[in-house]
Amino acid sequence: MSYTGPDFDPPESRRFRRGPLTVALAALVPGALLGWAVYAAVGGSGDDGGEASTSAGASASASSPAPSATGASPSGGAGESDGKKPSASPDSGSASASASSSPSASAPAGTGPLKGKVVVIDPGHNPGNFQHTSEINRQVNIGTNSKECDTTGTSTNDGFSEAKFTLDVAHRMRALLEEQGATVKLTQDDDRPFGPCIDERARIGNKAKADAVVSIHADGSGTGNRGFHVILPGPVNSGAADTRAIVEPSRELGERIAGNFVRATGNGPSNYVGGGTGLVTRKDLGGLNLSTVPKVFIECGNMRDSKDAALLTSGAWRQKAAQGISEGIVSFLRG
């Protein structure tokens, strides 16, 4: 997802709240940053070798008082909306899913600690979107304004698409969360020709009365821009959009995912948005604006950077990513 577009609202600066959540997150950070330091020292190579970039004029601010990141001038990318990522062609890479390919429905809930909890996973984009450009270019209302129904997403330079990446990670997450007893629903499972549109994606989570929703993405920014970031909803109250009730729980969800993602993957926070925190607040994404339940996006890395691409195309690394995101969700739901 790109920060370009006439409807872009710059991410909001906020300091971490000094409370139980900050303490909980702080407990995760030292070990996570140690793993990140090791990762940086060895060059961040993928295990098997194997959306959101900023435009030059956009300012992405940190969500906590952390050291400033490197000042890159990213380009490219787009995603749920926001501008246009480079169109992804049918995949030349392969990323076979590790879990059942049954449509969206979850297996019967187990008896683990998350029994009774509902998690919605939103795999960004759809492998068929590139064949339905007129449909996905249709404008939909996101409360504050209108945006495209969806986009094709981005891809690595070798042709491994964001849509394939997000589905693979979603399948891995589904298996992990179902083991914990959660009821898991996917917004799409490559079981429809295109979409769903961003407004429908939000409605799926709302209708499910989800306890947590996570939208999975990978970025399409410039070479040298690396790392993940979690996108949090900002306070919006316009038209059909009213995020005021979900801003705080979504922030807690995002903080826990960020901490666990660093620890599980060893991958550092974005060096081009978020001021080194791995957290960015936005008010221009329909998937967040229209949500009535706690929801965040995660951009797991930059597909257009060769080092990040080596990670994103690694099945072993995708398993770590799924583990980190899932552990963040579990931590949030267990309190």
Short mmCIF file of N, CA and C in Angstrom, two decimals, residues 28-44 66-70 226-228 258-259 261-273 275-278 308 311:
data_model
loop_
_atom_site.label_atom_id
_atom_site.label_comp_id
_atom_site.label_asym_id
_atom_site.label_seq_id
_atom_site.Cartn_x
_atom_site.Cartn_y
_atom_site.Cartn_z
N LEU A 28 8.89 -7.45 25.64
CA LEU A 28 9.19 -8.15 24.39
C LEU A 28 10.36 -7.52 23.65
N VAL A 29 10.50 -6.21 23.80
CA VAL A 29 11.41 -5.48 22.93
C VAL A 29 12.88 -5.83 23.08
N PRO A 30 13.44 -5.96 24.34
CA PRO A 30 14.88 -6.24 24.42
C PRO A 30 15.30 -7.47 23.66
N GLY A 31 14.57 -8.60 23.86
CA GLY A 31 14.92 -9.81 23.13
C GLY A 31 14.70 -9.65 21.64
N ALA A 32 13.63 -8.92 21.28
CA ALA A 32 13.34 -8.72 19.86
C ALA A 32 14.44 -7.93 19.19
N LEU A 33 14.89 -6.85 19.85
CA LEU A 33 15.93 -6.03 19.24
C LEU A 33 17.26 -6.75 19.20
N LEU A 34 17.51 -7.65 20.18
CA LEU A 34 18.72 -8.45 20.12
C LEU A 34 18.70 -9.33 18.88
N GLY A 35 17.53 -9.94 18.62
CA GLY A 35 17.40 -10.77 17.41
C GLY A 35 17.58 -9.94 16.17
N TRP A 36 17.07 -8.70 16.19
CA TRP A 36 17.21 -7.81 15.05
C TRP A 36 18.67 -7.45 14.82
N ALA A 37 19.41 -7.23 15.93
CA ALA A 37 20.82 -6.88 15.80
C ALA A 37 21.60 -8.02 15.16
N VAL A 38 21.28 -9.26 15.57
CA VAL A 38 21.95 -10.41 14.97
C VAL A 38 21.60 -10.50 13.50
N TYR A 39 20.30 -10.29 13.22
CA TYR A 39 19.82 -10.31 11.82
C TYR A 39 20.60 -9.31 10.96
N ALA A 40 20.75 -8.07 11.49
CA ALA A 40 21.44 -7.04 10.72
C ALA A 40 22.91 -7.39 10.53
N ALA A 41 23.52 -7.99 11.57
CA ALA A 41 24.94 -8.31 11.49
C ALA A 41 25.25 -9.35 10.43
N VAL A 42 24.32 -10.30 10.23
CA VAL A 42 24.58 -11.35 9.25
C VAL A 42 23.99 -11.02 7.89
N GLY A 43 23.40 -9.87 7.76
CA GLY A 43 22.94 -9.43 6.44
C GLY A 43 21.53 -9.82 6.10
N GLY A 44 20.79 -10.42 7.04
CA GLY A 44 19.38 -10.70 6.83
C GLY A 44 19.10 -11.64 5.68
N ALA A 66 11.13 6.92 19.41
CA ALA A 66 12.24 6.04 19.11
C ALA A 66 13.19 6.77 18.19
N PRO A 67 14.44 6.28 18.07
CA PRO A 67 15.39 6.94 17.19
C PRO A 67 14.87 7.02 15.78
N SER A 68 15.21 8.07 15.07
CA SER A 68 14.76 8.25 13.70
C SER A 68 15.36 7.21 12.80
N ALA A 69 14.56 6.79 11.80
CA ALA A 69 15.04 5.82 10.84
C ALA A 69 15.79 6.54 9.74
N THR A 70 16.40 5.75 8.88
CA THR A 70 17.13 6.34 7.77
C THR A 70 16.18 7.08 6.86
N ARG A 226 13.62 -1.34 3.76
CA ARG A 226 13.48 -2.68 4.31
C ARG A 226 12.68 -2.68 5.59
N GLY A 227 12.24 -3.85 5.98
CA GLY A 227 11.61 -4.05 7.27
C GLY A 227 10.09 -4.03 7.21
N PHE A 228 9.48 -4.39 8.35
CA PHE A 228 8.03 -4.48 8.45
C PHE A 228 7.47 -3.23 9.13
N ALA A 258 3.71 -6.35 16.62
CA ALA A 258 5.03 -5.82 16.26
C ALA A 258 6.13 -6.45 17.12
N GLY A 259 5.92 -6.50 18.42
CA GLY A 259 6.92 -7.08 19.31
C GLY A 259 7.18 -8.54 19.02
N PHE A 261 6.54 -10.11 16.19
CA PHE A 261 7.05 -10.28 14.83
C PHE A 261 8.57 -10.13 14.82
N VAL A 262 9.08 -9.12 15.50
CA VAL A 262 10.53 -8.94 15.59
C VAL A 262 11.18 -10.16 16.24
N ARG A 263 10.59 -10.61 17.34
CA ARG A 263 11.18 -11.73 18.07
C ARG A 263 11.18 -13.01 17.23
N ALA A 264 10.08 -13.27 16.52
CA ALA A 264 9.96 -14.53 15.78
C ALA A 264 10.78 -14.54 14.50
N THR A 265 10.88 -13.40 13.84
CA THR A 265 11.54 -13.37 12.52
C THR A 265 12.96 -12.83 12.56
N GLY A 266 13.28 -12.02 13.57
CA GLY A 266 14.56 -11.34 13.58
C GLY A 266 14.61 -10.19 12.59
N ASN A 267 13.48 -9.90 11.97
CA ASN A 267 13.42 -8.83 10.97
C ASN A 267 13.12 -7.51 11.67
N GLY A 268 13.90 -6.47 11.33
CA GLY A 268 13.75 -5.19 12.00
C GLY A 268 12.58 -4.38 11.51
N PRO A 269 12.19 -3.35 12.28
CA PRO A 269 11.14 -2.42 11.84
C PRO A 269 11.56 -1.68 10.58
N SER A 270 10.59 -1.17 9.87
CA SER A 270 10.82 -0.41 8.65
C SER A 270 11.85 0.70 8.85
N ASN A 271 12.75 0.84 7.88
CA ASN A 271 13.72 1.94 7.92
C ASN A 271 13.25 3.14 7.10
N TYR A 272 11.98 3.12 6.65
CA TYR A 272 11.51 4.22 5.80
C TYR A 272 10.18 4.81 6.23
N VAL A 273 9.48 4.18 7.15
CA VAL A 273 8.28 4.76 7.76
C VAL A 273 8.26 4.34 9.23
N GLY A 275 9.54 5.83 11.91
CA GLY A 275 10.59 6.30 12.80
C GLY A 275 11.28 5.22 13.58
N GLY A 276 11.36 4.01 13.02
CA GLY A 276 12.05 2.91 13.69
C GLY A 276 11.20 2.15 14.67
N THR A 277 9.92 2.51 14.82
CA THR A 277 9.05 1.83 15.78
C THR A 277 8.34 0.61 15.21
N GLY A 278 8.20 0.56 13.89
CA GLY A 278 7.41 -0.50 13.28
C GLY A 278 5.92 -0.24 13.36
N ASP A 308 14.92 -8.14 1.29
CA ASP A 308 13.60 -8.48 1.85
C ASP A 308 12.91 -9.52 0.99
N LEU A 311 13.66 -13.02 1.85
CA LEU A 311 12.93 -13.49 3.02
C LEU A 311 11.49 -13.84 2.66
#
